[in-house]
Amino acid sequence: MGMNIAIDGPAGAGKSTIAKMIAKKMEFIYVDTGAMYRAMALFLLRCRVDPQNAEQIGEMCEQADITIRYENGEQIVLLNGENVNGLIRTQEVSNMASVSSAHPKVRAKLVRLQQELAARESVVMDGRDIGTCVLPDADVKVYLTASAAVRAKRRYDELMAKGVGCSLSEIEAEIEERDRRDMTREISPLRQAEDAVLIDSSDMSAQEAAEAVIALCNAQAL
Ligand code: CDP
């Protein structure tokens, strides 16, 4: 029997960094569900859909075929057959993803794909609704968070390292707005599952946070 690990939390908490470390150590597959919502957002941006028009989003999302493939352990997101990994990390896509992910049809489509993957393989999956909705029976559930200031600084450093100029205060405002949207939406809002373990990584390195999750997995396997 495989094992499934669910990691939820707000933007910039370090979910993907930690999930990748855990996947490597445990030899599990890392499923980045945010990347799927981002690929859908890219599709909707390309279609010039009005982000306020829920009906249009519902109609257009039917035309997006999103699948994922693994190459050397790396998740490749395919949008209608095109590898979009290099196109989905912009601020524009982040903001559209947080708007379009509130739509029921978008979620239904992507959640099905995520559940199919977890049924086939041992996965460490990160997102907003993994422990509450996608994998309610996950073996280990973690809610990973950090203060908004720390999260904004991490995102800022990440962008600067990539050579993208940005303002720290703008990033903090965007992160707070995205969290507000993710936490207050009607379907699958971001919240800590009752049986999830809370990890606040404000004063922890990624390595320390990953080790804390691995310890929970080992305890579970006993
Ligand atoms: O990496 P970051 O935390 O900035 O974002 P992400 O995990 O790539 O997710 C981008 C957006 O997709 C989030 O702001 C959510 O609105 C949405 N999302 C979601 O609704 N449910 C998930 N399971 C994962 C992401």
Coordinates of C-alpha atoms and ligand atoms in Angstrom, one line a residue:
M1 CA 0.0 0.0 0.0
G2 CA 1.2 3.5 -0.8
M3 CA 1.3 6.5 1.5
N4 CA -0.1 9.9 0.8
I5 CA 1.1 13.1 2.4
A6 CA -1.0 16.3 2.2
I7 CA 0.5 19.7 2.7
D8 CA -1.7 22.8 2.7
G9 CA -1.0 26.4 3.5
P10 CA -0.9 30.0 2.3
A11 CA 1.3 31.4 -0.5
G12 CA 5.0 31.4 0.2
A13 CA 4.9 29.2 3.3
G14 CA 7.5 27.0 1.7
K15 CA 5.2 24.1 0.7
S16 CA 6.8 23.3 -2.6
T17 CA 10.4 23.5 -1.4
I18 CA 9.6 21.2 1.5
A19 CA 7.4 18.8 -0.5
K20 CA 10.3 18.3 -3.0
M21 CA 12.7 17.5 -0.2
I22 CA 10.3 15.0 1.3
A23 CA 9.5 13.4 -2.1
K24 CA 13.3 12.9 -2.7
K25 CA 13.9 11.4 0.7
M26 CA 10.9 9.1 0.7
E27 CA 11.0 8.4 -3.0
F28 CA 7.5 9.6 -3.5
I29 CA 6.1 11.6 -6.4
Y30 CA 5.7 15.3 -5.7
V31 CA 2.4 16.6 -7.0
D32 CA 2.3 20.4 -7.2
T33 CA -1.5 21.1 -7.6
G34 CA -0.9 24.9 -7.7
A35 CA 0.9 24.3 -11.0
M36 CA -2.3 22.8 -12.4
Y37 CA -4.3 25.8 -11.4
R38 CA -1.6 28.0 -12.8
A39 CA -1.8 26.2 -16.2
M40 CA -5.5 26.7 -16.2
A41 CA -5.0 30.4 -15.4
L42 CA -2.6 30.7 -18.3
F43 CA -5.1 29.2 -20.7
L44 CA -7.8 31.6 -19.5
L45 CA -5.5 34.6 -19.8
R46 CA -4.6 33.5 -23.4
C47 CA -8.3 33.3 -24.1
R48 CA -8.7 36.9 -22.7
V49 CA -11.4 35.7 -20.4
D50 CA -12.8 38.4 -18.1
P51 CA -11.7 37.3 -14.5
Q52 CA -15.0 38.7 -13.2
N53 CA -17.1 36.6 -15.6
A54 CA -17.7 33.3 -13.8
E55 CA -19.9 31.9 -16.6
Q56 CA -17.3 32.5 -19.2
I57 CA -14.6 30.9 -17.0
G58 CA -16.9 27.8 -16.6
E59 CA -17.4 27.5 -20.4
M60 CA -13.8 28.1 -21.4
C61 CA -12.2 25.8 -18.9
E62 CA -13.8 22.8 -20.7
Q63 CA -11.4 23.5 -23.6
A64 CA -8.3 23.1 -21.5
D65 CA -6.8 19.7 -21.3
I66 CA -4.4 19.7 -18.4
T67 CA -2.2 16.6 -17.7
I68 CA 1.1 16.0 -16.0
R69 CA 4.1 14.0 -16.8
Y70 CA 7.3 13.2 -14.9
E71 CA 10.7 13.6 -16.4
N72 CA 13.7 12.8 -14.1
G73 CA 11.5 13.3 -11.1
E74 CA 10.3 16.7 -12.3
Q75 CA 6.7 17.4 -12.8
I76 CA 5.9 18.7 -16.3
V77 CA 2.5 20.4 -16.7
L78 CA 1.0 20.0 -20.2
L79 CA -1.7 22.4 -21.3
N80 CA -3.3 21.0 -24.4
G81 CA -0.1 19.1 -25.0
E82 CA 2.3 22.0 -24.5
N83 CA 4.8 22.1 -21.7
V84 CA 4.0 25.3 -19.8
N85 CA 6.4 24.9 -16.9
G86 CA 8.3 28.0 -17.9
L87 CA 5.3 30.2 -18.3
I88 CA 3.2 29.8 -15.1
R89 CA 5.3 31.5 -12.4
T90 CA 4.5 35.2 -13.3
Q91 CA 2.6 37.5 -11.0
E92 CA -0.1 37.8 -13.7
V93 CA -0.7 34.0 -13.7
S94 CA -0.5 33.9 -9.9
N95 CA -3.3 36.4 -9.6
M96 CA -5.5 34.8 -12.3
A97 CA -5.0 31.4 -10.7
S98 CA -6.3 32.7 -7.4
V99 CA -9.4 34.1 -9.1
S100 CA -10.1 31.2 -11.5
S101 CA -9.4 28.5 -8.9
A102 CA -12.6 29.6 -7.0
H103 CA -14.7 28.3 -9.9
P104 CA -16.4 24.9 -9.3
K105 CA -15.8 23.6 -12.8
V106 CA -12.1 24.4 -12.7
R107 CA -11.8 22.7 -9.3
A108 CA -13.8 19.6 -10.3
K109 CA -11.7 19.0 -13.3
L110 CA -8.3 19.3 -11.5
V111 CA -9.3 17.5 -8.3
R112 CA -10.2 14.5 -10.3
L113 CA -6.8 14.4 -11.9
Q114 CA -5.1 14.8 -8.5
Q115 CA -7.1 12.0 -6.9
E116 CA -6.3 9.6 -9.8
L117 CA -2.6 10.3 -9.3
A118 CA -2.7 9.7 -5.5
A119 CA -4.6 6.4 -6.0
R120 CA -1.9 5.1 -8.3
E121 CA 1.3 6.3 -6.5
S122 CA 2.7 7.3 -3.1
V123 CA 2.5 11.1 -3.3
V124 CA 3.4 14.2 -1.4
M125 CA 0.8 16.7 -2.7
D126 CA 0.7 20.4 -1.8
G127 CA -2.0 23.0 -2.3
R128 CA -4.9 24.6 -0.5
D129 CA -7.5 21.9 -0.1
I130 CA -5.5 18.6 -0.2
G131 CA -6.1 17.6 3.5
T132 CA -9.7 18.9 3.6
C133 CA -11.0 17.9 0.2
V134 CA -8.7 16.1 -2.3
L135 CA -7.2 13.5 0.0
P136 CA -9.3 13.5 3.2
D137 CA -7.8 10.1 4.1
A138 CA -4.2 11.1 3.6
D139 CA -1.8 9.3 6.0
V140 CA -0.1 12.5 7.1
K141 CA -1.6 16.0 6.9
V142 CA 0.3 19.1 7.5
Y143 CA -0.8 22.8 7.5
L144 CA 2.4 24.8 6.8
T145 CA 2.4 28.5 7.5
A146 CA 4.6 31.4 8.3
S147 CA 4.0 35.1 9.0
A148 CA 3.0 37.2 6.0
A149 CA 6.2 39.3 6.3
V150 CA 8.4 36.2 6.1
R151 CA 6.4 34.7 3.3
A152 CA 6.6 37.9 1.3
K153 CA 10.4 38.1 1.9
R154 CA 10.8 34.5 0.6
R155 CA 8.9 35.2 -2.6
Y156 CA 10.9 38.5 -3.0
D157 CA 14.2 36.7 -2.7
E158 CA 13.0 34.0 -5.1
L159 CA 12.1 36.6 -7.8
M160 CA 15.3 38.6 -7.2
A161 CA 17.4 35.4 -7.7
K162 CA 15.6 34.9 -11.0
G163 CA 16.6 38.4 -12.0
V164 CA 13.0 39.7 -11.8
G165 CA 12.9 43.2 -10.3
C166 CA 10.1 43.7 -7.8
S167 CA 9.0 45.6 -4.7
L168 CA 8.7 43.8 -1.4
S169 CA 5.7 45.9 -0.2
E170 CA 3.8 45.1 -3.5
I171 CA 4.6 41.4 -3.1
E172 CA 3.3 41.4 0.5
A173 CA 0.1 43.2 -0.5
E174 CA -0.5 40.6 -3.3
I175 CA 0.2 37.7 -1.0
E176 CA -2.3 39.0 1.5
E177 CA -4.9 39.6 -1.1
R178 CA -4.4 36.1 -2.6
D179 CA -4.7 34.6 0.9
R180 CA -7.8 36.5 1.6
R181 CA -9.4 35.2 -1.6
D182 CA -8.2 31.6 -1.0
M183 CA -9.5 31.6 2.6
T184 CA -12.9 33.2 2.0
R185 CA -14.0 31.5 -1.2
E186 CA -17.1 29.4 -1.1
I187 CA -15.7 26.1 -2.4
S188 CA -12.7 24.4 -0.8
P189 CA -11.4 27.5 1.0
L190 CA -7.9 27.2 2.5
R191 CA -8.1 26.1 6.1
Q192 CA -6.4 23.7 8.4
A193 CA -8.0 20.2 8.3
E194 CA -9.0 19.1 11.8
D195 CA -6.5 16.3 11.8
A196 CA -3.7 18.2 10.2
V197 CA -0.5 19.1 12.2
L198 CA 0.3 22.8 12.2
I199 CA 3.9 23.7 11.4
D200 CA 4.9 27.4 11.5
S201 CA 8.1 27.8 9.5
S202 CA 8.7 31.5 10.3
D203 CA 11.8 30.6 12.2
M204 CA 12.6 27.3 10.6
S205 CA 14.8 26.4 7.7
A206 CA 13.3 24.4 4.9
Q207 CA 15.4 21.5 6.0
E208 CA 14.1 21.7 9.5
A209 CA 10.5 21.8 8.3
A210 CA 11.0 18.9 5.9
E211 CA 12.5 16.9 8.8
A212 CA 9.5 17.6 11.0
V213 CA 7.2 16.2 8.3
I214 CA 9.4 13.1 7.7
A215 CA 9.3 12.4 11.4
L216 CA 5.5 12.5 11.2
C217 CA 5.6 10.0 8.3
N218 CA 8.0 7.7 10.2
A219 CA 5.7 7.8 13.3
Q220 CA 2.7 6.9 11.1
A221 CA 4.5 4.0 9.5
L222 CA 5.3 2.3 12.9
Ligands
CDP1 O1 3.3 28.8 -4.8 P1 2.1 29.7 -4.3 O2 1.8 29.3 -2.9 O3 2.4 31.1 -4.6 O4 0.9 29.3 -5.2 P2 0.4 27.9 -5.8 O5 0.5 26.8 -4.8 O6 1.2 27.7 -7.1 O7 -1.1 28.2 -6.2 C1 -1.6 29.2 -7.0 C2 -3.0 29.5 -6.7 O8 -3.8 28.3 -7.1 C3 -3.4 29.7 -5.3 O9 -3.4 31.1 -4.9 C4 -4.8 29.1 -5.2 O10 -5.8 30.1 -5.4 C5 -4.9 28.1 -6.2 N1 -4.8 26.7 -5.7 C6 -6.0 26.2 -5.2 O11 -7.0 26.8 -5.2 N2 -6.0 24.9 -4.8 C7 -4.9 24.2 -4.7 N3 -4.9 22.9 -4.3 C8 -3.7 24.7 -5.2 C9 -3.7 26.0 -5.6

